[in-house]
mmCIF file of C-alpha atoms in Angstrom:
data_model
loop_
_atom_site.group_PDB
_atom_site.id
_atom_site.type_symbol
_atom_site.label_atom_id
_atom_site.label_comp_id
_atom_site.label_asym_id
_atom_site.label_seq_id
_atom_site.Cartn_x
_atom_site.Cartn_y
_atom_site.Cartn_z
ATOM 1 C CA MET A 293 3.023 47.361 -27.162
ATOM 2 C CA ARG A 294 -0.477 46.327 -28.279
ATOM 3 C CA VAL A 295 0.842 42.939 -29.366
ATOM 4 C CA LEU A 296 2.281 42.302 -25.875
ATOM 5 C CA LYS A 297 -1.131 43.032 -24.306
ATOM 6 C CA PHE A 298 -2.567 40.085 -26.219
ATOM 7 C CA LEU A 299 0.509 37.875 -26.341
ATOM 8 C CA ILE A 300 1.171 37.703 -22.580
ATOM 9 C CA PRO A 301 -2.350 36.505 -21.615
ATOM 10 C CA LEU A 302 -2.274 34.035 -24.506
ATOM 11 C CA LEU A 303 1.066 32.578 -23.332
ATOM 12 C CA VAL A 304 -0.188 32.363 -19.733
ATOM 13 C CA PHE A 305 -3.351 30.596 -20.933
ATOM 14 C CA LEU A 306 -1.397 28.118 -23.086
ATOM 15 C CA GLY A 307 0.990 27.346 -20.212
ATOM 16 C CA LEU A 308 -1.904 26.733 -17.814
ATOM 17 C CA ALA A 309 -3.772 24.623 -20.385
ATOM 18 C CA GLY A 310 -0.658 22.487 -20.939
ATOM 19 C CA PHE A 311 -0.191 22.004 -17.204
ATOM 20 C CA LEU A 312 -3.829 20.924 -16.741
ATOM 21 C CA ALA A 313 -3.727 18.653 -19.811
ATOM 22 C CA LYS A 314 -0.712 16.809 -18.405
ATOM 23 C CA GLY A 315 -2.646 16.172 -15.183
ATOM 24 C CA LEU A 316 -5.309 14.263 -17.118
ATOM 25 C CA TYR A 317 -2.772 11.520 -17.834
ATOM 26 C CA LEU A 318 -1.463 11.046 -14.293
ATOM 27 C CA ASP A 319 -2.534 8.060 -12.211
ATOM 28 C CA PRO A 320 -4.038 9.264 -8.897
ATOM 29 C CA ARG A 321 -2.949 6.003 -7.246
ATOM 30 C CA GLU A 322 0.699 6.805 -7.912
ATOM 31 C CA VAL A 323 1.387 9.353 -5.232
ATOM 32 C CA PRO A 324 5.129 9.618 -4.706
ATOM 33 C CA SER A 325 6.078 8.416 -1.262
ATOM 34 C CA PRO A 326 9.024 9.927 0.584
ATOM 35 C CA LEU A 327 9.599 6.465 2.106
ATOM 36 C CA ILE A 328 10.435 4.728 -1.191
ATOM 37 C CA GLY A 329 14.116 3.836 -1.024
ATOM 38 C CA LYS A 330 14.239 4.317 2.748
ATOM 39 C CA PRO A 331 14.163 1.735 5.557
ATOM 40 C CA ALA A 332 10.711 0.634 6.646
ATOM 41 C CA PRO A 333 9.774 2.101 10.037
ATOM 42 C CA GLU A 334 10.525 0.063 13.123
ATOM 43 C CA PHE A 335 7.520 -1.656 14.663
ATOM 44 C CA ALA A 336 6.548 -4.300 17.188
ATOM 45 C CA LEU A 337 2.905 -5.386 17.015
ATOM 46 C CA THR A 338 0.888 -8.318 18.232
ATOM 47 C CA GLN A 339 -0.678 -10.642 15.731
ATOM 48 C CA LEU A 340 -4.394 -10.279 15.101
ATOM 49 C CA ASP A 341 -5.243 -13.906 15.825
ATOM 50 C CA LYS A 342 -2.436 -14.532 18.348
ATOM 51 C CA PRO A 343 -2.319 -11.555 20.748
ATOM 52 C CA ASP A 344 0.479 -13.196 22.733
ATOM 53 C CA LEU A 345 2.848 -13.218 19.704
ATOM 54 C CA THR A 346 4.663 -10.083 18.558
ATOM 55 C CA LEU A 347 6.231 -9.447 15.158
ATOM 56 C CA ARG A 348 8.895 -6.824 14.562
ATOM 57 C CA ARG A 349 10.454 -5.274 11.501
ATOM 58 C CA ALA A 350 13.688 -7.084 12.404
ATOM 59 C CA ASP A 351 11.866 -10.433 12.043
ATOM 60 C CA MET A 352 11.333 -9.674 8.351
ATOM 61 C CA LEU A 353 14.939 -8.913 7.433
ATOM 62 C CA GLY A 354 16.481 -11.294 4.907
ATOM 63 C CA LYS A 355 13.312 -11.754 2.842
ATOM 64 C CA VAL A 356 11.276 -9.701 0.408
ATOM 65 C CA TRP A 357 7.793 -9.241 1.857
ATOM 66 C CA MET A 358 4.515 -7.440 1.327
ATOM 67 C CA LEU A 359 2.695 -5.330 3.903
ATOM 68 C CA ASN A 360 -0.981 -4.861 3.046
ATOM 69 C CA VAL A 361 -2.812 -2.278 5.148
ATOM 70 C CA TRP A 362 -6.486 -3.200 5.559
ATOM 71 C CA ALA A 363 -9.444 -2.977 7.932
ATOM 72 C CA SER A 364 -12.764 -4.757 8.386
ATOM 73 C CA TRP A 365 -14.598 -1.430 8.015
ATOM 74 C CA CYS A 366 -12.923 -0.629 4.670
ATOM 75 C CA GLU A 367 -15.155 -0.831 1.593
ATOM 76 C CA ALA A 368 -12.277 -0.788 -0.921
ATOM 77 C CA CYS A 369 -10.643 -3.669 0.983
ATOM 78 C CA ARG A 370 -13.658 -5.815 0.050
ATOM 79 C CA ASP A 371 -12.886 -5.221 -3.631
ATOM 80 C CA GLU A 372 -9.182 -5.889 -3.201
ATOM 81 C CA HIS A 373 -9.428 -8.968 -0.984
ATOM 82 C CA PRO A 374 -10.296 -11.654 -3.589
ATOM 83 C CA HIS A 375 -7.301 -10.550 -5.686
ATOM 84 C CA LEU A 376 -5.042 -10.700 -2.645
ATOM 85 C CA VAL A 377 -6.315 -14.194 -1.723
ATOM 86 C CA GLU A 378 -5.622 -15.388 -5.262
ATOM 87 C CA PHE A 379 -2.176 -13.761 -5.318
ATOM 88 C CA ALA A 380 -1.299 -15.417 -1.983
ATOM 89 C CA ARG A 381 -1.824 -18.820 -3.627
ATOM 90 C CA LEU A 382 1.209 -18.110 -5.831
ATOM 91 C CA LYS A 383 3.395 -18.006 -2.700
ATOM 92 C CA ALA A 384 5.531 -15.398 -4.481
ATOM 93 C CA LEU A 385 6.441 -13.752 -1.164
ATOM 94 C CA PRO A 386 5.274 -13.630 2.448
ATOM 95 C CA ILE A 387 2.247 -11.349 2.822
ATOM 96 C CA TYR A 388 1.653 -9.595 6.119
ATOM 97 C CA GLY A 389 -1.477 -7.660 6.889
ATOM 98 C CA LEU A 390 -1.608 -4.505 8.963
ATOM 99 C CA ASP A 391 -5.081 -4.329 10.479
ATOM 100 C CA TYR A 392 -5.387 -0.553 10.736
ATOM 101 C CA LYS A 393 -7.523 1.263 13.346
ATOM 102 C CA ASP A 394 -9.815 -1.710 13.752
ATOM 103 C CA GLN A 395 -11.218 -3.954 16.463
ATOM 104 C CA ARG A 396 -9.813 -7.426 16.903
ATOM 105 C CA GLU A 397 -13.007 -9.501 16.749
ATOM 106 C CA PRO A 398 -14.622 -7.905 13.679
ATOM 107 C CA ALA A 399 -11.265 -8.172 11.885
ATOM 108 C CA ARG A 400 -10.889 -11.866 12.774
ATOM 109 C CA GLN A 401 -14.427 -12.548 11.579
ATOM 110 C CA TRP A 402 -13.803 -10.603 8.359
ATOM 111 C CA LEU A 403 -10.837 -12.846 7.511
ATOM 112 C CA ALA A 404 -12.721 -15.991 8.544
ATOM 113 C CA ASP A 405 -15.575 -15.084 6.194
ATOM 114 C CA ARG A 406 -13.486 -14.001 3.198
ATOM 115 C CA GLY A 407 -10.314 -16.082 3.468
ATOM 116 C CA ASN A 408 -6.988 -15.190 4.999
ATOM 117 C CA PRO A 409 -4.184 -14.401 2.520
ATOM 118 C CA TYR A 410 -1.757 -13.322 5.250
ATOM 119 C CA ASP A 411 1.149 -15.210 6.740
ATOM 120 C CA ALA A 412 0.229 -13.083 9.762
ATOM 121 C CA SER A 413 -1.837 -9.976 10.291
ATOM 122 C CA LEU A 414 -0.508 -7.369 12.667
ATOM 123 C CA PHE A 415 -2.962 -5.513 14.903
ATOM 124 C CA ASP A 416 -2.503 -1.725 14.754
ATOM 125 C CA ALA A 417 -5.497 -0.616 16.849
ATOM 126 C CA ASP A 418 -4.427 3.016 17.290
ATOM 127 C CA GLY A 419 -2.938 3.376 13.793
ATOM 128 C CA ARG A 420 0.514 4.523 14.919
ATOM 129 C CA VAL A 421 2.442 2.057 12.774
ATOM 130 C CA GLY A 422 0.260 2.951 9.799
ATOM 131 C CA ILE A 423 1.063 6.609 10.374
ATOM 132 C CA ASP A 424 4.780 5.767 10.552
ATOM 133 C CA PHE A 425 4.414 4.127 7.119
ATOM 134 C CA GLY A 426 2.724 7.264 5.787
ATOM 135 C CA VAL A 427 -0.630 5.582 5.249
ATOM 136 C CA TYR A 428 -3.191 7.951 3.716
ATOM 137 C CA GLY A 429 -6.066 5.472 4.041
ATOM 138 C CA VAL A 430 -6.843 1.844 3.469
ATOM 139 C CA PRO A 431 -6.059 -0.201 1.527
ATOM 140 C CA GLU A 432 -2.406 0.504 0.861
ATOM 141 C CA THR A 433 0.344 -1.958 0.041
ATOM 142 C CA PHE A 434 4.120 -1.873 0.421
ATOM 143 C CA ILE A 435 6.856 -4.154 -0.913
ATOM 144 C CA ILE A 436 9.908 -4.247 1.362
ATOM 145 C CA ASP A 437 13.216 -5.768 0.265
ATOM 146 C CA LYS A 438 15.594 -8.130 2.110
ATOM 147 C CA GLN A 439 17.420 -5.226 3.757
ATOM 148 C CA GLY A 440 14.145 -3.758 5.067
ATOM 149 C CA VAL A 441 13.933 -0.945 2.491
ATOM 150 C CA ILE A 442 10.559 0.084 1.030
ATOM 151 C CA ARG A 443 10.666 -0.442 -2.744
ATOM 152 C CA PHE A 444 6.992 0.004 -3.743
ATOM 153 C CA LYS A 445 3.827 1.629 -2.462
ATOM 154 C CA GLN A 446 0.336 1.180 -3.884
ATOM 155 C CA ILE A 447 -2.321 3.578 -2.691
ATOM 156 C CA GLY A 448 -5.763 2.044 -3.074
ATOM 157 C CA ALA A 449 -6.831 -1.470 -3.887
ATOM 158 C CA LEU A 450 -4.517 -3.945 -5.537
ATOM 159 C CA THR A 451 -5.854 -5.101 -8.885
ATOM 160 C CA PRO A 452 -4.823 -8.044 -11.049
ATOM 161 C CA ALA A 453 -3.127 -5.543 -13.399
ATOM 162 C CA VAL A 454 -1.067 -3.986 -10.584
ATOM 163 C CA LEU A 455 -0.078 -7.413 -9.283
ATOM 164 C CA GLN A 456 0.870 -8.661 -12.756
ATOM 165 C CA ASP A 457 2.448 -5.522 -14.208
ATOM 166 C CA LYS A 458 4.139 -3.966 -11.176
ATOM 167 C CA VAL A 459 4.432 -6.348 -8.220
ATOM 168 C CA LEU A 460 5.587 -9.539 -9.968
ATOM 169 C CA PRO A 461 8.283 -7.796 -12.093
ATOM 170 C CA LEU A 462 9.546 -6.021 -8.984
ATOM 171 C CA LEU A 463 9.716 -9.344 -7.096
ATOM 172 C CA ARG A 464 11.731 -10.909 -9.932
ATOM 173 C CA LYS A 465 14.144 -7.985 -9.738
ATOM 174 C CA LEU A 466 14.449 -8.032 -5.923
ATOM 175 C CA ASN A 467 14.828 -11.819 -5.711
ATOM 176 C CA GLY A 468 16.958 -12.123 -8.858
#
């Protein structure tokens, strides 16, 4: 009986220590999304620089494309943006921006000052489309396949390593 008094707390401690140790090796940017493997939400939004033109999810069907959620007020977007501009030069896929909870003029100026990597940027002033995509915050990036199914989600800024090690191999697979 005395052995159990010491053994049970020791086993509980070791189990808890193992659980916490495993957490040290997890990537906080890889939050599982319930939308991976499911159709991208329907949307119809005006373009940031062309308010008279509307893009819909249906317009994207038949091609693999990237949706990058950004905003002119986002500090992390400033870090990500040069990598996105460089990646856009590869023309590996169409890149669409989702200007999230922003104002049109500051967002236009932001792209004019830093370069515009987007085939088009959609204006989501009230953030409803972002919410439909399960956006936690900006920046976030999605890769959507030819059938309109979400295949990848990156929470936080895209980095050269993410683009090289995750996005490009996925594009080869989806386009292959």
